[in-house]
Amino acid sequence: MATINKNYKKLQGGYLFTEIAKRTKDFMEKNPKVKIMRLGIGDTTRPLSPAVIKGLSKEVKKLSNEKTYTGYGDTEGNKKLRMALSLFYKKRNVDLNLQEIFISDGAKSDLANIQSIFGPGNVVAIADPVYPAYLDSTVIFGRTGEFVNGKYKGLVYMECNEENGFVPSPPKQKADIIYLCNPNNPTGSVATKKQLKAFVDYALKNKAVIIFDATYVEYISDETLPKSIYEIEGAKKCSIEINSFSKWAGFTGVRVGWTIIPMDLLVEKNKLNSLWARRQGCMFNGASNVAQEGALAVMSPAGIKENKNTIAYYMKNASIIRNGLSKIGLKVFGGEHAPYLWVKTPNNLSSWEFFNKLLNEAHVVGTPGSGFGSKGEGYVRLTAFGNRKDVEEAVKSIEENLKL
Ligand code: PLP
């Protein structure tokens, strides 16, 4: 008799985005003449850059000819792309050999699937609030107990709050796998070298492994802040880094990312690199060859320049939101090194109460912070991924119509 993975029953339903859609739809039905403005979009909206379109098109054309056609590629990824990434890291004083880089179809799948190389008893630590994929995959892999009073038993929550600038400290208790999201979605916070070093020190001392989600590092505007965990001494002995072209170059639909597992990273004397290579050989067949050619174009001088401009566009949106909301007395965090703004609700409103207020009074849709963890209660996340005109319109409406 087949049975199911009962851990799925422990998952808390995908309530957040369904509920946002429902409340927005209800409002629109009651107010058909009102224009809704969305500052909750977590997806890129700008078109791909010309250099990237050229790279993608070149590969598509190759597929149309018998002589240049290619089928399956190397599971670990296009060699040229891995070489380009290795050179890219070299500029950050990080030396990587090609076997340490695995090309993926985006960060999310690797962030979740990486759990398959760890033993069942490992204790997982995650920030609160944080991008929900780490939590759900931890639950599915059976590394939590039941959900009681808003928390999973057996999970270590690293609290992010105003006092610590929304950057967590290493756990006080034992944790074996630590997810770090830096810059953080949803708070937009970013860690200094010193703050990351505290995690590396903890991991080395406790023989723990850090899973460093670097999806938003290209949004970091201060050159003194680390863009890779490997900029921290000792990190190669305790850290996996997972990154993506999604938010760097608008690849949310194209789908390419990468995962780095250094050869020096040993667990119970085993190379995690070899386990992951084995896992990928068995359960992954490589990223799309067309998409990888596009990623290679992102890393060309023209691609780097063009995508810097796109990021600058989003970050200008972020400053427009930040300035507009601050001007009317709202407390706004983030938006300086990440496309996320973390807005404290006024007058102790709950996240959902403020969501409703924004929708009803300003016709703006945000995302309730409580959907990212219990410590997100009392905040709303806004994003800078929209079109400039729409962002300006939304901010103007908040400034003029929100009753504070
Ligand atoms: N990591 C974080 C923190 C994210 O916010 C997202 C997407 O929003 C992802 C990973 C997913 O990235 P990808 O599109 O590469 O799967």
Coordinates of C-alpha atoms and ligand atoms in Angstrom, one line a residue:
M1 CA 0.0 0.0 0.0
A2 CA 1.4 3.4 -1.0
T3 CA 1.5 6.0 1.7
I4 CA 2.1 9.7 1.5
N5 CA 4.8 11.9 3.0
K6 CA 2.8 13.1 6.0
N7 CA 5.0 16.1 6.4
Y8 CA 2.9 17.7 3.6
K9 CA 0.1 17.7 6.1
K10 CA 2.1 19.9 8.4
L11 CA 2.5 22.7 5.8
Q12 CA 0.5 25.8 6.4
G13 CA -1.5 26.4 3.2
G14 CA -0.4 28.9 0.6
Y15 CA -2.7 31.3 2.3
L16 CA -0.9 34.7 1.8
F17 CA -1.1 35.3 -1.9
T18 CA -4.5 33.7 -2.3
E19 CA -5.9 35.9 0.5
I20 CA -4.3 39.0 -1.1
A21 CA -5.9 38.1 -4.4
K22 CA -9.3 37.5 -2.8
R23 CA -9.3 40.8 -0.9
T24 CA -8.2 42.7 -4.0
K25 CA -10.8 41.1 -6.1
D26 CA -13.6 41.8 -3.5
F27 CA -12.5 45.4 -3.4
M28 CA -12.5 45.7 -7.2
E29 CA -15.9 44.2 -7.5
K30 CA -17.3 46.7 -5.0
N31 CA -15.4 49.6 -6.6
P32 CA -15.4 48.9 -10.4
K33 CA -14.3 52.4 -11.3
V34 CA -11.3 52.5 -9.0
K35 CA -7.8 51.8 -10.4
I36 CA -5.8 49.4 -8.3
M37 CA -2.0 50.1 -8.0
R38 CA 0.2 47.2 -7.1
L39 CA 3.3 47.6 -4.9
G40 CA 3.3 44.0 -3.9
I41 CA 4.9 42.5 -7.1
G42 CA 7.8 40.2 -6.2
D43 CA 8.6 39.6 -9.9
T44 CA 10.7 41.5 -12.3
T45 CA 8.9 43.6 -15.0
R46 CA 11.6 45.3 -17.2
P47 CA 12.3 43.6 -20.5
L48 CA 15.5 41.6 -20.9
S49 CA 18.5 43.6 -22.0
P50 CA 19.6 43.8 -25.7
A51 CA 22.8 41.8 -25.0
V52 CA 20.8 39.0 -23.4
I53 CA 18.2 38.9 -26.2
K54 CA 21.2 38.6 -28.6
G55 CA 22.6 35.7 -26.6
L56 CA 19.3 33.8 -26.4
S57 CA 18.6 34.4 -30.1
K58 CA 22.0 33.1 -31.1
E59 CA 21.4 29.8 -29.3
V60 CA 17.8 29.4 -30.6
K61 CA 19.2 29.9 -34.2
K62 CA 21.8 27.2 -33.5
L63 CA 19.0 24.8 -32.6
S64 CA 17.4 25.2 -36.1
N65 CA 20.4 23.7 -37.9
E66 CA 21.4 20.0 -37.9
K67 CA 25.1 21.0 -37.8
T68 CA 24.8 23.3 -34.8
Y69 CA 22.0 21.5 -32.9
T70 CA 22.7 20.5 -29.3
G71 CA 20.7 18.3 -27.0
Y72 CA 21.5 17.4 -23.4
G73 CA 24.3 19.5 -21.9
D74 CA 26.5 18.7 -18.9
T75 CA 24.4 18.2 -15.8
E76 CA 26.7 20.6 -13.9
G77 CA 26.2 23.3 -16.6
N78 CA 27.7 25.0 -19.6
K79 CA 31.5 25.1 -19.1
K80 CA 31.8 28.6 -20.6
L81 CA 29.1 29.9 -18.1
R82 CA 30.9 28.3 -15.2
M83 CA 34.2 29.8 -16.3
A84 CA 32.5 33.2 -16.6
L85 CA 31.1 32.8 -13.0
S86 CA 34.5 31.8 -11.7
L87 CA 36.1 34.9 -13.3
F88 CA 33.2 37.0 -11.8
Y89 CA 34.0 35.6 -8.3
K90 CA 37.7 36.2 -8.8
K91 CA 37.0 39.9 -9.1
R92 CA 35.6 39.6 -5.6
N93 CA 38.8 37.8 -4.5
V94 CA 37.0 34.5 -4.3
D95 CA 38.8 31.6 -6.0
L96 CA 36.6 28.8 -7.3
N97 CA 37.3 25.9 -9.5
L98 CA 34.7 24.8 -12.1
Q99 CA 33.8 21.6 -10.2
E100 CA 32.6 23.8 -7.4
I101 CA 30.0 25.6 -9.5
F102 CA 26.7 23.9 -10.5
I103 CA 24.4 25.6 -12.9
S104 CA 20.7 25.3 -12.0
D105 CA 17.3 26.3 -13.3
G106 CA 17.0 29.0 -10.6
A107 CA 17.7 29.4 -6.9
K108 CA 14.4 28.2 -5.5
S109 CA 14.7 24.5 -6.5
D110 CA 18.3 24.2 -5.2
L111 CA 17.5 26.1 -2.0
A112 CA 14.9 23.4 -1.3
N113 CA 16.5 20.3 -2.8
I114 CA 19.8 20.9 -1.1
Q115 CA 18.2 19.5 2.0
S116 CA 18.4 16.0 0.4
I117 CA 22.1 15.7 1.1
F118 CA 21.7 16.1 4.9
G119 CA 20.8 13.5 7.4
P120 CA 17.3 13.3 9.0
G121 CA 18.2 14.6 12.5
N122 CA 19.7 18.0 11.4
V123 CA 18.2 21.0 13.1
V124 CA 17.4 23.9 10.8
A125 CA 17.6 27.6 11.6
I126 CA 15.8 30.3 9.5
A127 CA 15.4 34.0 9.9
D128 CA 12.0 35.3 11.0
P129 CA 10.6 36.9 8.8
V130 CA 12.1 35.5 5.6
Y131 CA 11.4 34.1 2.1
P132 CA 9.0 31.2 2.8
A133 CA 10.7 28.5 0.6
Y134 CA 13.3 27.5 3.2
L135 CA 10.6 26.9 5.8
D136 CA 8.3 24.8 3.6
S137 CA 11.2 22.6 2.2
T138 CA 12.4 22.0 5.8
V139 CA 8.9 20.9 6.7
I140 CA 8.6 18.6 3.7
F141 CA 12.0 17.0 4.4
G142 CA 10.7 16.2 7.9
R143 CA 13.0 18.4 9.9
T144 CA 10.3 20.0 12.0
G145 CA 7.6 18.9 14.4
E146 CA 4.0 20.1 14.3
F147 CA 2.9 23.7 13.9
V148 CA 1.8 24.9 17.3
N149 CA 0.9 28.5 18.2
G150 CA 2.4 30.0 15.1
K151 CA 5.7 28.1 15.2
Y152 CA 7.0 24.8 14.1
K153 CA 8.4 22.6 16.9
G154 CA 12.1 21.7 16.4
L155 CA 12.9 24.7 14.1
V156 CA 15.2 27.4 15.3
Y157 CA 13.9 30.9 14.5
M158 CA 16.4 33.7 14.3
E159 CA 14.4 36.9 15.1
C160 CA 14.8 40.0 12.9
N161 CA 13.5 43.2 14.4
E162 CA 14.0 46.9 14.4
E163 CA 16.6 46.6 17.2
N164 CA 19.0 44.3 15.2
G165 CA 18.3 46.2 12.0
F166 CA 16.5 43.1 10.7
V167 CA 19.8 41.2 10.5
P168 CA 19.6 38.1 12.7
S169 CA 22.3 36.9 15.1
P170 CA 23.6 33.3 15.1
P171 CA 21.3 31.1 17.2
K172 CA 22.0 30.6 20.9
Q173 CA 21.0 26.9 20.7
K174 CA 22.2 24.1 18.4
A175 CA 21.5 24.3 14.7
D176 CA 23.1 22.2 12.0
I177 CA 21.8 23.9 8.8
I178 CA 21.4 27.7 8.8
Y179 CA 19.6 29.5 6.0
L180 CA 20.7 33.1 5.4
C181 CA 18.9 35.4 3.0
N182 CA 21.2 38.3 2.3
P183 CA 20.0 40.9 1.2
N184 CA 16.8 39.8 2.9
N185 CA 13.4 39.3 1.3
P186 CA 11.1 40.8 2.8
T187 CA 12.9 43.3 5.0
G188 CA 15.5 44.6 2.5
S189 CA 18.2 44.4 5.2
V190 CA 21.8 43.4 4.5
A191 CA 24.5 42.1 6.7
T192 CA 28.0 43.6 7.2
K193 CA 31.2 41.5 7.0
K194 CA 31.3 41.4 10.8
Q195 CA 27.7 40.1 11.0
L196 CA 28.4 37.4 8.4
K197 CA 31.6 36.5 10.2
A198 CA 29.6 35.8 13.4
F199 CA 27.7 33.1 11.4
V200 CA 30.8 31.6 9.8
D201 CA 32.4 31.4 13.3
Y202 CA 29.3 29.8 14.7
A203 CA 29.2 27.3 11.8
L204 CA 32.8 26.4 12.1
K205 CA 32.5 26.0 15.9
N206 CA 29.3 23.9 15.7
K207 CA 30.1 22.0 12.5
A208 CA 27.0 23.5 11.0
V209 CA 26.5 24.4 7.3
I210 CA 25.3 27.8 6.1
I211 CA 23.1 27.9 3.0
F212 CA 23.6 31.4 1.8
D213 CA 20.9 32.7 -0.5
A214 CA 22.6 35.6 -2.5
T215 CA 19.7 36.2 -5.0
Y216 CA 19.7 39.9 -4.4
V217 CA 23.4 40.7 -4.0
E218 CA 23.6 42.7 -7.2
Y219 CA 21.3 45.3 -5.6
I220 CA 23.9 46.0 -2.9
S221 CA 25.0 49.6 -3.5
D222 CA 27.7 49.9 -0.8
E223 CA 31.0 48.4 -2.1
T224 CA 32.2 47.7 1.5
L225 CA 29.4 45.2 2.1
P226 CA 30.0 41.6 1.2
K227 CA 28.4 40.1 -2.0
S228 CA 29.4 36.6 -1.4
I229 CA 29.7 34.6 1.9
Y230 CA 33.1 33.4 0.6
E231 CA 34.4 37.0 1.2
I232 CA 34.4 35.9 4.8
E233 CA 37.5 33.9 5.9
G234 CA 36.7 30.3 6.7
A235 CA 33.4 30.3 4.8
K236 CA 34.5 27.7 2.2
K237 CA 34.7 25.2 5.0
C238 CA 31.1 25.7 6.1
S239 CA 29.0 27.4 3.4
I240 CA 27.0 26.7 0.3
E241 CA 26.1 29.7 -1.8
I242 CA 23.0 29.7 -4.0
N243 CA 22.4 32.5 -6.5
S244 CA 20.3 33.3 -9.6
F245 CA 20.0 35.4 -12.7
S246 CA 16.3 36.0 -11.8
K247 CA 16.5 39.3 -10.0
W248 CA 19.9 40.3 -11.4
A249 CA 18.9 40.1 -15.1
G250 CA 15.1 39.5 -15.2
F251 CA 15.4 35.7 -15.6
T252 CA 12.4 34.9 -13.4
G253 CA 10.8 33.3 -16.5
V254 CA 14.0 32.3 -18.4
R255 CA 15.3 30.3 -15.4
V256 CA 19.0 30.0 -14.7
G257 CA 20.8 30.1 -11.4
W258 CA 23.9 28.5 -9.8
T259 CA 25.0 26.8 -6.6
I260 CA 28.5 26.7 -5.2
I261 CA 29.7 23.9 -3.0
P262 CA 33.4 24.3 -2.2
M263 CA 35.6 21.2 -2.2
D264 CA 36.7 22.2 1.3
L265 CA 33.2 21.7 2.7
L266 CA 33.2 18.4 4.6
V267 CA 30.5 16.9 6.7
E268 CA 31.4 13.8 8.6
K269 CA 34.5 13.7 6.4
N270 CA 32.4 13.6 3.3
K271 CA 32.6 16.2 0.5
L272 CA 29.1 17.8 0.2
N273 CA 30.2 18.6 -3.4
S274 CA 30.3 14.9 -4.3
L275 CA 26.9 14.2 -2.7
W276 CA 25.3 17.1 -4.6
A277 CA 26.9 16.1 -7.9
R278 CA 25.5 12.6 -7.3
R279 CA 22.1 14.0 -6.5
Q280 CA 22.0 16.2 -9.6
G281 CA 23.2 13.4 -11.8
C282 CA 20.2 11.4 -10.6
M283 CA 17.5 14.0 -10.3
F284 CA 18.4 16.9 -12.7
N285 CA 19.2 17.0 -16.4
G286 CA 20.8 20.4 -16.7
A287 CA 19.4 23.9 -17.3
S288 CA 18.1 24.8 -20.7
N289 CA 20.9 25.4 -23.2
V290 CA 19.2 28.5 -24.6
A291 CA 18.7 30.0 -21.2
Q292 CA 22.4 29.3 -20.3
E293 CA 23.5 31.1 -23.4
G294 CA 21.4 34.1 -22.2
A295 CA 23.1 33.9 -18.8
L296 CA 26.5 34.0 -20.5
A297 CA 25.4 37.1 -22.2
V298 CA 24.4 38.7 -18.8
M299 CA 28.1 38.2 -17.8
S300 CA 29.4 39.9 -21.0
P301 CA 30.6 43.6 -20.5
A302 CA 27.5 44.8 -22.3
G303 CA 25.2 42.5 -20.2
I304 CA 26.8 43.7 -17.0
K305 CA 26.3 47.3 -17.9
E306 CA 22.8 47.0 -19.2
N307 CA 21.6 45.0 -16.2
K308 CA 23.2 47.5 -13.8
N309 CA 21.0 50.1 -15.5
T310 CA 17.9 48.0 -14.9
I311 CA 18.8 47.5 -11.3
A312 CA 19.3 51.3 -11.0
Y313 CA 15.8 51.7 -12.5
Y314 CA 14.3 49.5 -9.8
M315 CA 16.3 51.1 -7.0
K316 CA 15.2 54.6 -8.2
N317 CA 11.6 53.2 -7.7
A318 CA 12.7 52.1 -4.2
S319 CA 13.9 55.6 -3.3
I320 CA 10.7 57.1 -4.6
I321 CA 8.6 54.8 -2.4
R322 CA 10.9 55.3 0.6
N323 CA 11.0 59.1 0.3
G324 CA 7.2 59.4 -0.3
L325 CA 6.2 57.3 2.6
S326 CA 8.8 58.7 5.0
K327 CA 7.5 62.2 4.1
I328 CA 4.0 61.4 5.5
G329 CA 5.6 60.0 8.7
L330 CA 5.6 56.3 8.0
K331 CA 8.6 54.4 9.2
V332 CA 10.3 52.7 6.2
F333 CA 13.2 50.2 6.3
G334 CA 15.1 48.6 3.4
G335 CA 15.0 49.8 -0.2
E336 CA 18.7 50.8 -0.2
H337 CA 20.5 47.5 -1.0
A338 CA 17.4 45.5 -2.0
P339 CA 14.2 46.1 -4.1
Y340 CA 12.1 45.6 -0.9
L341 CA 10.7 48.2 1.5
W342 CA 9.6 47.1 4.9
V343 CA 7.0 49.5 6.2
K344 CA 6.0 49.6 9.9
T345 CA 2.3 49.8 10.3
P346 CA 1.1 53.1 11.9
N347 CA -0.8 53.1 15.2
N348 CA 0.0 49.5 16.0
L349 CA -2.2 48.2 13.2
S350 CA -1.8 44.5 12.3
S351 CA -0.2 43.7 8.9
W352 CA -3.6 42.8 7.5
E353 CA -5.3 45.9 9.0
F354 CA -2.7 48.1 7.3
F355 CA -3.1 46.1 4.1
N356 CA -6.8 46.8 4.1
K357 CA -6.2 50.5 4.9
L358 CA -3.7 50.9 2.0
L359 CA -6.2 49.1 -0.3
N360 CA -9.3 51.0 0.8
E361 CA -7.9 54.5 1.2
A362 CA -5.0 54.6 -1.4
H363 CA -6.0 51.7 -3.7
V364 CA -2.5 50.3 -3.3
V365 CA -1.8 46.6 -2.9
G366 CA 1.1 45.6 -0.7
T367 CA 2.0 42.3 1.0
P368 CA 1.3 41.7 4.8
G369 CA 4.5 41.2 6.6
S370 CA 2.9 38.5 8.8
G371 CA 2.9 36.2 5.8
F372 CA 6.7 35.9 6.0
G373 CA 6.8 34.8 9.7
S374 CA 5.4 35.8 13.0
K375 CA 8.0 38.5 13.5
G376 CA 6.8 40.1 10.3
E377 CA 3.5 41.1 12.1
G378 CA 3.1 44.8 12.2
Y379 CA 4.8 45.4 8.9
V380 CA 3.8 45.5 5.2
R381 CA 6.3 44.7 2.4
L382 CA 6.3 46.9 -0.7
T383 CA 8.4 46.2 -3.7
A384 CA 10.2 48.3 -6.3
F385 CA 9.7 46.0 -9.3
G386 CA 6.9 48.1 -10.9
N387 CA 6.8 50.4 -13.8
R388 CA 8.0 54.0 -12.9
K389 CA 4.8 55.7 -13.8
D390 CA 2.8 53.2 -11.8
V391 CA 5.1 53.5 -8.8
E392 CA 4.9 57.3 -8.9
E393 CA 1.1 57.1 -9.1
A394 CA 0.9 54.7 -6.2
V395 CA 3.1 56.8 -4.0
K396 CA 1.2 60.0 -4.8
S397 CA -2.1 58.2 -3.9
I398 CA -0.6 57.1 -0.6
E399 CA 0.6 60.6 0.2
E400 CA -2.7 62.2 -0.7
N401 CA -5.2 59.6 0.5
L402 CA -3.9 57.6 3.4
K403 CA -5.5 58.8 6.6
L404 CA -2.9 58.7 9.3
Ligands
PLP1 N1 15.5 33.5 -3.1 C1 14.8 34.6 -2.7 C2 15.2 35.3 -1.4 C3 13.8 35.1 -3.5 O1 13.1 36.2 -3.1 C4 13.4 34.4 -4.6 C5 12.3 34.9 -5.5 O2 11.6 35.8 -5.2 C6 14.2 33.3 -5.0 C7 15.2 32.9 -4.2 C8 13.8 32.5 -6.2 O3 14.7 32.7 -7.2 P1 14.6 31.9 -8.6 O4 13.7 32.7 -9.5 O5 16.0 31.9 -9.0 O6 14.1 30.5 -8.3

